[in-house]
Amino acid sequence: MTNEFIHYEKISRGTWQSLHRKTTPPLTEEELDSIKSFNDQISLQDVTDIYLPLAHLIQIYKRSKEDLAFSKGIFLQRESKNQPFIIGISGSVAVGKSTTSRLLQILLSRIFPEASVELVTTDGFLYPNSILNERNILNRKGFPESYDMESLLDFLDQLKNGQDVDIPVYSHEIYDIVPDKTQRVQAADFVIVEGINVFQTPHNSRLYITDFFDFSIYVDAAVEDIESWYLDRFLKLLSFAQDDPNNYYYRFTQQPISEVKDFAHQVWTSINLTNLQNYIEPTRNRAEVILHKSKNHEIDEIYLKK
């Protein structure tokens, strides 16, 4: 075990699945298919073995957070006000963060029927292409400097204070922030915040985004597996774009497939891999739980912070 994981307990899938009494997954095969990213693979068995114990662990953290808030309230002689329980989910591009996030959203809303569960991706905090162009960093979209991290911090701060917030919306179809469109995020009982940058420190800031999280998850896998999932996803996106000239990926449908594959590989190497190695993976040990995926997308190991 490398030093990096010295403060984690490594748990095999077999051990992990036995930590939670067996229950029927609170969702159907159809629902699972509707939430998973189109190139991701996940089964109801994964829900039972991995995600139900994880949701149970989140329940434990939520309870202890409420107990602490209550005790602090007594100490400070004032009533503690309810705050959203914020869960951060990070990992590489194409590793399956979105599927994990959507699945947790459904599970938490089924396990806590009275609770409201919001899901936010940090894509909305990317600067619009016009600003990235102006700063000459369009080719560094996804790197730390391409995000409006101060706005992201403000958003989390307002949520923690129980305020509902309107945030920008990003579209992968147009590859840009959608003009004049916002998403209203409520200070719900649970708020899941998903993105490659959610464990990073804003430039020149003394605050960590992780300071706002009550629980955090990093989705991990071997680099060569993530690369093959990324290339697979890139080619699948073309099939959705072939009849839509407004789609960012449409241009690639007009090119020979060998050229497209070369381009996707170059994007992976020069942008996504560089970003992963320099900025995303170094934040991995800020997570409470690391979910490690094997080649077939199955979670084979879980690391839990001691």
mmCIF file of C-alpha atoms in Angstrom:
data_model
loop_
_atom_site.group_PDB
_atom_site.id
_atom_site.type_symbol
_atom_site.label_atom_id
_atom_site.label_comp_id
_atom_site.label_asym_id
_atom_site.label_seq_id
_atom_site.Cartn_x
_atom_site.Cartn_y
_atom_site.Cartn_z
ATOM 1 C CA MET A 1 0.000 0.000 0.000
ATOM 2 C CA THR A 2 1.388 3.374 -0.978
ATOM 3 C CA ASN A 3 1.697 6.142 1.588
ATOM 4 C CA GLU A 4 -1.116 7.957 -0.100
ATOM 5 C CA PHE A 5 -3.610 5.373 1.184
ATOM 6 C CA ILE A 6 -2.068 5.089 4.635
ATOM 7 C CA HIS A 7 -5.114 6.673 6.288
ATOM 8 C CA TYR A 8 -7.621 4.519 4.388
ATOM 9 C CA GLU A 9 -8.973 1.115 5.138
ATOM 10 C CA LYS A 10 -9.043 -1.039 2.015
ATOM 11 C CA ILE A 11 -12.208 -3.140 1.808
ATOM 12 C CA SER A 12 -12.892 -5.797 -0.808
ATOM 13 C CA ARG A 13 -16.230 -5.932 -2.601
ATOM 14 C CA GLY A 14 -17.052 -9.179 -0.787
ATOM 15 C CA THR A 15 -16.457 -7.667 2.647
ATOM 16 C CA TRP A 16 -18.213 -4.414 1.819
ATOM 17 C CA GLN A 17 -21.403 -6.088 0.578
ATOM 18 C CA SER A 18 -21.664 -8.025 3.847
ATOM 19 C CA LEU A 19 -21.650 -4.804 5.913
ATOM 20 C CA HIS A 20 -25.284 -4.062 5.155
ATOM 21 C CA ARG A 21 -28.228 -6.360 5.661
ATOM 22 C CA LYS A 22 -29.504 -7.530 2.292
ATOM 23 C CA THR A 23 -32.481 -5.567 1.070
ATOM 24 C CA THR A 24 -34.199 -5.367 -2.277
ATOM 25 C CA PRO A 25 -32.835 -2.465 -4.341
ATOM 26 C CA PRO A 26 -35.406 0.345 -4.140
ATOM 27 C CA LEU A 27 -35.383 0.831 -7.908
ATOM 28 C CA THR A 28 -36.140 -1.252 -11.008
ATOM 29 C CA GLU A 29 -33.884 -2.379 -13.855
ATOM 30 C CA GLU A 30 -35.648 0.194 -16.113
ATOM 31 C CA GLU A 31 -34.992 3.030 -13.693
ATOM 32 C CA LEU A 32 -31.362 1.993 -13.422
ATOM 33 C CA ASP A 33 -31.051 1.989 -17.234
ATOM 34 C CA SER A 34 -32.595 5.451 -17.419
ATOM 35 C CA ILE A 35 -30.049 7.033 -15.057
ATOM 36 C CA LYS A 36 -26.816 5.420 -16.167
ATOM 37 C CA SER A 37 -24.622 7.255 -18.660
ATOM 38 C CA PHE A 38 -24.960 5.612 -22.056
ATOM 39 C CA ASN A 39 -21.474 4.118 -22.037
ATOM 40 C CA ASP A 40 -21.496 3.098 -18.379
ATOM 41 C CA GLN A 41 -22.326 -0.351 -17.108
ATOM 42 C CA ILE A 42 -24.012 -0.910 -13.792
ATOM 43 C CA SER A 43 -26.266 -3.689 -12.547
ATOM 44 C CA LEU A 44 -28.845 -4.099 -9.809
ATOM 45 C CA GLN A 45 -26.241 -6.352 -8.190
ATOM 46 C CA ASP A 46 -23.932 -3.311 -7.925
ATOM 47 C CA VAL A 47 -26.769 -1.379 -6.323
ATOM 48 C CA THR A 48 -27.227 -4.111 -3.696
ATOM 49 C CA ASP A 49 -23.539 -4.865 -3.127
ATOM 50 C CA ILE A 50 -22.008 -1.388 -3.280
ATOM 51 C CA TYR A 51 -24.499 1.455 -3.244
ATOM 52 C CA LEU A 52 -26.925 0.340 -0.536
ATOM 53 C CA PRO A 53 -24.093 -0.066 2.014
ATOM 54 C CA LEU A 54 -22.759 3.329 0.831
ATOM 55 C CA ALA A 55 -26.167 4.969 1.355
ATOM 56 C CA HIS A 56 -26.290 3.357 4.802
ATOM 57 C CA LEU A 57 -22.862 4.851 5.616
ATOM 58 C CA ILE A 58 -24.085 8.288 4.458
ATOM 59 C CA GLN A 59 -27.035 7.842 6.831
ATOM 60 C CA ILE A 60 -24.553 7.324 9.717
ATOM 61 C CA TYR A 61 -22.618 10.491 8.776
ATOM 62 C CA LYS A 62 -25.838 12.485 8.481
ATOM 63 C CA ARG A 63 -26.996 11.362 11.913
ATOM 64 C CA SER A 64 -23.660 12.230 13.524
ATOM 65 C CA LYS A 65 -23.690 15.648 11.813
ATOM 66 C CA GLU A 66 -27.151 16.345 13.246
ATOM 67 C CA ASP A 67 -26.065 15.192 16.729
ATOM 68 C CA LEU A 68 -23.019 17.470 16.598
ATOM 69 C CA ALA A 69 -25.104 20.445 15.409
ATOM 70 C CA PHE A 70 -27.581 19.821 18.236
ATOM 71 C CA SER A 71 -24.810 19.614 20.873
ATOM 72 C CA LYS A 72 -23.119 22.729 19.493
ATOM 73 C CA GLY A 73 -26.465 24.508 19.672
ATOM 74 C CA ILE A 74 -26.751 23.616 23.356
ATOM 75 C CA PHE A 75 -23.159 24.760 23.954
ATOM 76 C CA LEU A 76 -23.770 28.081 22.174
ATOM 77 C CA GLN A 77 -27.218 28.379 23.787
ATOM 78 C CA ARG A 78 -28.983 28.836 20.505
ATOM 79 C CA GLU A 79 -31.135 26.685 18.297
ATOM 80 C CA SER A 80 -29.227 24.918 15.543
ATOM 81 C CA LYS A 81 -30.772 25.519 12.128
ATOM 82 C CA ASN A 82 -31.068 22.775 9.577
ATOM 83 C CA GLN A 83 -28.420 22.766 6.886
ATOM 84 C CA PRO A 84 -28.303 20.686 3.708
ATOM 85 C CA PHE A 85 -26.124 17.570 3.895
ATOM 86 C CA ILE A 86 -23.717 18.191 0.991
ATOM 87 C CA ILE A 87 -22.043 15.280 -0.799
ATOM 88 C CA GLY A 88 -19.124 15.929 -3.196
ATOM 89 C CA ILE A 89 -18.360 13.425 -5.964
ATOM 90 C CA SER A 90 -15.126 13.685 -7.968
ATOM 91 C CA GLY A 91 -13.026 11.649 -10.388
ATOM 92 C CA SER A 92 -11.737 11.736 -13.955
ATOM 93 C CA VAL A 93 -13.694 12.599 -17.056
ATOM 94 C CA ALA A 94 -15.493 9.419 -18.286
ATOM 95 C CA VAL A 95 -15.011 7.461 -15.047
ATOM 96 C CA GLY A 96 -18.738 7.276 -14.270
ATOM 97 C CA LYS A 97 -19.274 10.112 -11.739
ATOM 98 C CA SER A 98 -22.632 11.070 -13.257
ATOM 99 C CA THR A 99 -24.045 7.565 -12.930
ATOM 100 C CA THR A 100 -22.872 7.335 -9.311
ATOM 101 C CA SER A 101 -24.435 10.738 -8.578
ATOM 102 C CA ARG A 102 -27.798 10.019 -10.200
ATOM 103 C CA LEU A 103 -27.972 6.613 -8.542
ATOM 104 C CA LEU A 104 -27.258 8.092 -5.106
ATOM 105 C CA GLN A 105 -29.902 10.743 -5.733
ATOM 106 C CA ILE A 106 -32.535 8.070 -6.374
ATOM 107 C CA LEU A 107 -31.405 5.836 -3.491
ATOM 108 C CA LEU A 108 -31.361 8.667 -0.947
ATOM 109 C CA SER A 109 -34.798 9.875 -2.026
ATOM 110 C CA ARG A 110 -36.164 6.313 -1.660
ATOM 111 C CA ILE A 111 -34.410 5.568 1.655
ATOM 112 C CA PHE A 112 -35.510 8.954 3.078
ATOM 113 C CA PRO A 113 -38.976 9.386 1.492
ATOM 114 C CA GLU A 114 -39.534 12.716 3.288
ATOM 115 C CA ALA A 115 -36.180 14.145 2.183
ATOM 116 C CA SER A 116 -35.525 16.338 -0.845
ATOM 117 C CA VAL A 117 -32.382 15.491 -2.832
ATOM 118 C CA GLU A 118 -30.806 17.919 -5.311
ATOM 119 C CA LEU A 119 -28.073 17.109 -7.847
ATOM 120 C CA VAL A 120 -25.719 19.728 -9.285
ATOM 121 C CA THR A 121 -22.808 19.327 -11.695
ATOM 122 C CA THR A 122 -20.025 21.900 -11.617
ATOM 123 C CA ASP A 123 -20.091 22.196 -15.444
ATOM 124 C CA GLY A 124 -22.345 25.214 -14.937
ATOM 125 C CA PHE A 125 -19.410 26.989 -13.290
ATOM 126 C CA LEU A 126 -17.205 26.763 -16.382
ATOM 127 C CA TYR A 127 -16.585 30.178 -17.885
ATOM 128 C CA PRO A 128 -18.493 30.665 -21.180
ATOM 129 C CA ASN A 129 -16.454 29.926 -24.328
ATOM 130 C CA SER A 130 -16.345 33.657 -25.116
ATOM 131 C CA ILE A 131 -14.379 34.315 -21.896
ATOM 132 C CA LEU A 132 -12.178 31.242 -22.395
ATOM 133 C CA ASN A 133 -11.410 32.487 -25.934
ATOM 134 C CA GLU A 134 -10.662 35.966 -24.655
ATOM 135 C CA ARG A 135 -8.205 34.501 -22.145
ATOM 136 C CA ASN A 136 -6.824 32.147 -24.781
ATOM 137 C CA ILE A 137 -7.584 29.041 -22.706
ATOM 138 C CA LEU A 138 -10.403 27.369 -24.648
ATOM 139 C CA ASN A 139 -8.068 24.399 -25.158
ATOM 140 C CA ARG A 140 -7.786 24.156 -21.351
ATOM 141 C CA LYS A 141 -11.491 23.753 -20.707
ATOM 142 C CA GLY A 142 -11.840 21.545 -17.624
ATOM 143 C CA PHE A 143 -8.517 22.705 -16.140
ATOM 144 C CA PRO A 144 -8.764 24.649 -12.853
ATOM 145 C CA GLU A 145 -8.434 28.072 -14.495
ATOM 146 C CA SER A 146 -11.444 27.423 -16.775
ATOM 147 C CA TYR A 147 -13.862 27.415 -13.815
ATOM 148 C CA ASP A 148 -15.324 30.366 -11.962
ATOM 149 C CA MET A 149 -14.319 28.855 -8.629
ATOM 150 C CA GLU A 150 -15.291 31.943 -6.617
ATOM 151 C CA SER A 151 -18.886 31.619 -7.859
ATOM 152 C CA LEU A 152 -18.826 27.924 -6.976
ATOM 153 C CA LEU A 153 -17.701 28.772 -3.426
ATOM 154 C CA ASP A 154 -20.387 31.479 -3.137
ATOM 155 C CA PHE A 155 -22.989 28.985 -4.294
ATOM 156 C CA LEU A 156 -21.935 26.410 -1.666
ATOM 157 C CA ASP A 157 -21.839 29.098 1.013
ATOM 158 C CA GLN A 158 -25.382 30.252 0.204
ATOM 159 C CA LEU A 159 -26.608 26.639 0.209
ATOM 160 C CA LYS A 160 -25.032 26.014 3.607
ATOM 161 C CA ASN A 161 -26.881 29.077 4.867
ATOM 162 C CA GLY A 162 -30.156 27.530 3.734
ATOM 163 C CA GLN A 163 -30.683 29.745 0.676
ATOM 164 C CA ASP A 164 -31.989 28.569 -2.685
ATOM 165 C CA VAL A 165 -29.615 29.584 -5.507
ATOM 166 C CA ASP A 166 -29.864 30.024 -9.291
ATOM 167 C CA ILE A 167 -26.816 28.740 -11.157
ATOM 168 C CA PRO A 168 -25.780 28.717 -14.859
ATOM 169 C CA VAL A 169 -26.458 25.681 -17.068
ATOM 170 C CA TYR A 170 -23.867 23.986 -19.299
ATOM 171 C CA SER A 171 -24.780 22.018 -22.425
ATOM 172 C CA HIS A 172 -22.552 19.271 -23.833
ATOM 173 C CA GLU A 173 -24.502 19.518 -27.107
ATOM 174 C CA ILE A 174 -23.400 23.100 -27.763
ATOM 175 C CA TYR A 175 -20.204 22.682 -25.688
ATOM 176 C CA ASP A 176 -20.901 25.955 -23.877
ATOM 177 C CA ILE A 177 -22.857 27.682 -21.111
ATOM 178 C CA VAL A 178 -26.473 28.113 -22.256
ATOM 179 C CA PRO A 179 -27.215 31.867 -22.502
ATOM 180 C CA ASP A 180 -30.023 33.162 -20.230
ATOM 181 C CA LYS A 181 -30.745 29.761 -18.701
ATOM 182 C CA THR A 182 -30.390 28.935 -15.010
ATOM 183 C CA GLN A 183 -31.028 25.997 -12.706
ATOM 184 C CA ARG A 184 -32.753 26.736 -9.401
ATOM 185 C CA VAL A 185 -31.009 24.703 -6.701
ATOM 186 C CA GLN A 186 -32.896 24.372 -3.446
ATOM 187 C CA ALA A 187 -31.197 24.098 -0.082
ATOM 188 C CA ALA A 188 -32.546 20.539 0.035
ATOM 189 C CA ASP A 189 -32.002 17.934 2.748
ATOM 190 C CA PHE A 190 -29.288 16.415 0.544
ATOM 191 C CA VAL A 191 -27.337 18.200 -2.192
ATOM 192 C CA ILE A 192 -25.002 16.126 -4.387
ATOM 193 C CA VAL A 193 -22.307 18.217 -6.102
ATOM 194 C CA GLU A 194 -20.528 16.352 -8.874
ATOM 195 C CA GLY A 195 -17.525 17.433 -10.954
ATOM 196 C CA ILE A 196 -13.863 16.883 -11.731
ATOM 197 C CA ASN A 197 -12.925 19.972 -9.698
ATOM 198 C CA VAL A 198 -14.921 19.550 -6.490
ATOM 199 C CA PHE A 199 -11.918 18.696 -4.314
ATOM 200 C CA GLN A 200 -9.694 21.446 -5.716
ATOM 201 C CA THR A 201 -8.618 24.644 -3.997
ATOM 202 C CA PRO A 202 -9.619 27.862 -5.742
ATOM 203 C CA HIS A 203 -6.612 29.875 -6.874
ATOM 204 C CA ASN A 204 -5.449 32.349 -4.193
ATOM 205 C CA SER A 205 -8.115 31.159 -1.797
ATOM 206 C CA ARG A 206 -7.726 30.001 1.775
ATOM 207 C CA LEU A 207 -10.874 27.934 1.440
ATOM 208 C CA TYR A 208 -11.132 24.369 0.217
ATOM 209 C CA ILE A 209 -14.335 23.458 -1.573
ATOM 210 C CA THR A 210 -14.221 20.285 0.527
ATOM 211 C CA ASP A 211 -14.795 22.465 3.627
ATOM 212 C CA PHE A 212 -18.429 22.614 2.534
ATOM 213 C CA PHE A 213 -18.897 18.854 2.136
ATOM 214 C CA ASP A 214 -20.334 16.585 4.801
ATOM 215 C CA PHE A 215 -19.358 13.487 2.817
ATOM 216 C CA SER A 216 -17.181 12.992 -0.253
ATOM 217 C CA ILE A 217 -16.608 10.251 -2.824
ATOM 218 C CA TYR A 218 -13.853 9.801 -5.412
ATOM 219 C CA VAL A 219 -14.561 7.416 -8.311
ATOM 220 C CA ASP A 220 -11.276 5.811 -9.350
ATOM 221 C CA ALA A 221 -9.992 3.417 -12.033
ATOM 222 C CA ALA A 222 -6.794 2.523 -13.868
ATOM 223 C CA VAL A 223 -5.792 5.205 -16.371
ATOM 224 C CA GLU A 224 -5.860 2.819 -19.355
ATOM 225 C CA ASP A 225 -9.426 1.770 -18.483
ATOM 226 C CA ILE A 226 -10.628 5.375 -18.222
ATOM 227 C CA GLU A 227 -8.980 6.129 -21.572
ATOM 228 C CA SER A 228 -10.824 3.296 -23.309
ATOM 229 C CA TRP A 229 -14.134 4.420 -21.732
ATOM 230 C CA TYR A 230 -13.456 7.982 -22.885
ATOM 231 C CA LEU A 231 -12.727 6.940 -26.492
ATOM 232 C CA ASP A 232 -15.775 4.682 -26.465
ATOM 233 C CA ARG A 233 -17.947 7.557 -25.223
ATOM 234 C CA PHE A 234 -16.538 9.985 -27.792
ATOM 235 C CA LEU A 235 -17.494 7.676 -30.658
ATOM 236 C CA LYS A 236 -20.954 7.043 -29.179
ATOM 237 C CA LEU A 237 -21.558 10.807 -28.946
ATOM 238 C CA LEU A 238 -21.049 10.981 -32.731
ATOM 239 C CA SER A 239 -23.953 8.622 -33.327
ATOM 240 C CA PHE A 240 -26.240 10.990 -31.407
ATOM 241 C CA ALA A 241 -24.973 13.982 -33.373
ATOM 242 C CA GLN A 242 -25.149 12.715 -36.952
ATOM 243 C CA ASP A 243 -28.535 14.365 -37.724
ATOM 244 C CA ASP A 244 -28.005 17.559 -35.757
ATOM 245 C CA PRO A 245 -25.742 20.178 -37.398
ATOM 246 C CA ASN A 246 -25.984 22.334 -34.230
ATOM 247 C CA ASN A 247 -24.412 19.624 -32.110
ATOM 248 C CA TYR A 248 -20.743 20.175 -31.244
ATOM 249 C CA TYR A 249 -19.940 16.592 -32.308
ATOM 250 C CA TYR A 250 -21.662 16.883 -35.709
ATOM 251 C CA ARG A 251 -18.458 18.109 -37.416
ATOM 252 C CA PHE A 252 -16.749 14.806 -36.545
ATOM 253 C CA THR A 253 -19.480 12.769 -38.254
ATOM 254 C CA GLN A 254 -18.284 14.312 -41.532
ATOM 255 C CA GLN A 255 -14.734 12.991 -41.092
ATOM 256 C CA PRO A 256 -13.167 9.578 -41.713
ATOM 257 C CA ILE A 257 -13.425 7.449 -38.561
ATOM 258 C CA SER A 258 -9.645 6.929 -38.370
ATOM 259 C CA GLU A 259 -9.115 10.710 -38.204
ATOM 260 C CA VAL A 260 -11.782 11.035 -35.530
ATOM 261 C CA LYS A 261 -10.173 8.300 -33.423
ATOM 262 C CA ASP A 262 -6.776 10.002 -33.728
ATOM 263 C CA PHE A 263 -8.328 13.321 -32.689
ATOM 264 C CA ALA A 264 -10.127 11.781 -29.670
ATOM 265 C CA HIS A 265 -6.915 10.075 -28.589
ATOM 266 C CA GLN A 266 -5.027 13.356 -28.848
ATOM 267 C CA VAL A 267 -7.709 15.171 -26.780
ATOM 268 C CA TRP A 268 -7.469 12.444 -24.148
ATOM 269 C CA THR A 269 -3.676 12.642 -23.944
ATOM 270 C CA SER A 270 -3.179 16.394 -24.135
ATOM 271 C CA ILE A 271 -6.195 17.515 -22.089
ATOM 272 C CA ASN A 272 -8.021 14.904 -20.017
ATOM 273 C CA LEU A 273 -5.043 12.763 -19.015
ATOM 274 C CA THR A 274 -2.919 15.822 -18.187
ATOM 275 C CA ASN A 275 -5.766 17.275 -16.139
ATOM 276 C CA LEU A 276 -6.281 13.956 -14.338
ATOM 277 C CA GLN A 277 -2.610 13.481 -13.458
ATOM 278 C CA ASN A 278 -1.872 17.088 -12.482
ATOM 279 C CA TYR A 279 -5.073 18.338 -10.885
ATOM 280 C CA ILE A 280 -7.740 15.685 -10.290
ATOM 281 C CA GLU A 281 -5.945 12.611 -8.972
ATOM 282 C CA PRO A 282 -3.770 14.604 -6.519
ATOM 283 C CA THR A 283 -7.014 15.550 -4.702
ATOM 284 C CA ARG A 284 -8.168 11.919 -4.400
ATOM 285 C CA ASN A 285 -7.216 11.516 -0.741
ATOM 286 C CA ARG A 286 -9.505 14.388 0.260
ATOM 287 C CA ALA A 287 -12.366 11.926 -0.226
ATOM 288 C CA GLU A 288 -14.024 10.063 2.613
ATOM 289 C CA VAL A 289 -14.597 7.061 0.326
ATOM 290 C CA ILE A 290 -12.772 5.977 -2.843
ATOM 291 C CA LEU A 291 -14.701 3.628 -5.124
ATOM 292 C CA HIS A 292 -12.287 1.751 -7.400
ATOM 293 C CA LYS A 293 -13.627 0.343 -10.654
ATOM 294 C CA SER A 294 -12.195 -2.558 -12.603
ATOM 295 C CA LYS A 295 -12.019 -2.901 -16.392
ATOM 296 C CA ASN A 296 -15.669 -3.984 -16.725
ATOM 297 C CA HIS A 297 -16.888 -0.917 -14.746
ATOM 298 C CA GLU A 298 -17.540 -3.039 -11.669
ATOM 299 C CA ILE A 299 -16.447 -1.652 -8.304
ATOM 300 C CA ASP A 300 -13.909 -4.125 -6.923
ATOM 301 C CA GLU A 301 -12.362 -2.210 -4.001
ATOM 302 C CA ILE A 302 -13.532 0.434 -1.584
ATOM 303 C CA TYR A 303 -11.220 2.652 0.450
ATOM 304 C CA LEU A 304 -12.743 4.186 3.578
ATOM 305 C CA LYS A 305 -10.927 6.913 5.485
ATOM 306 C CA LYS A 306 -9.890 5.636 8.927
#
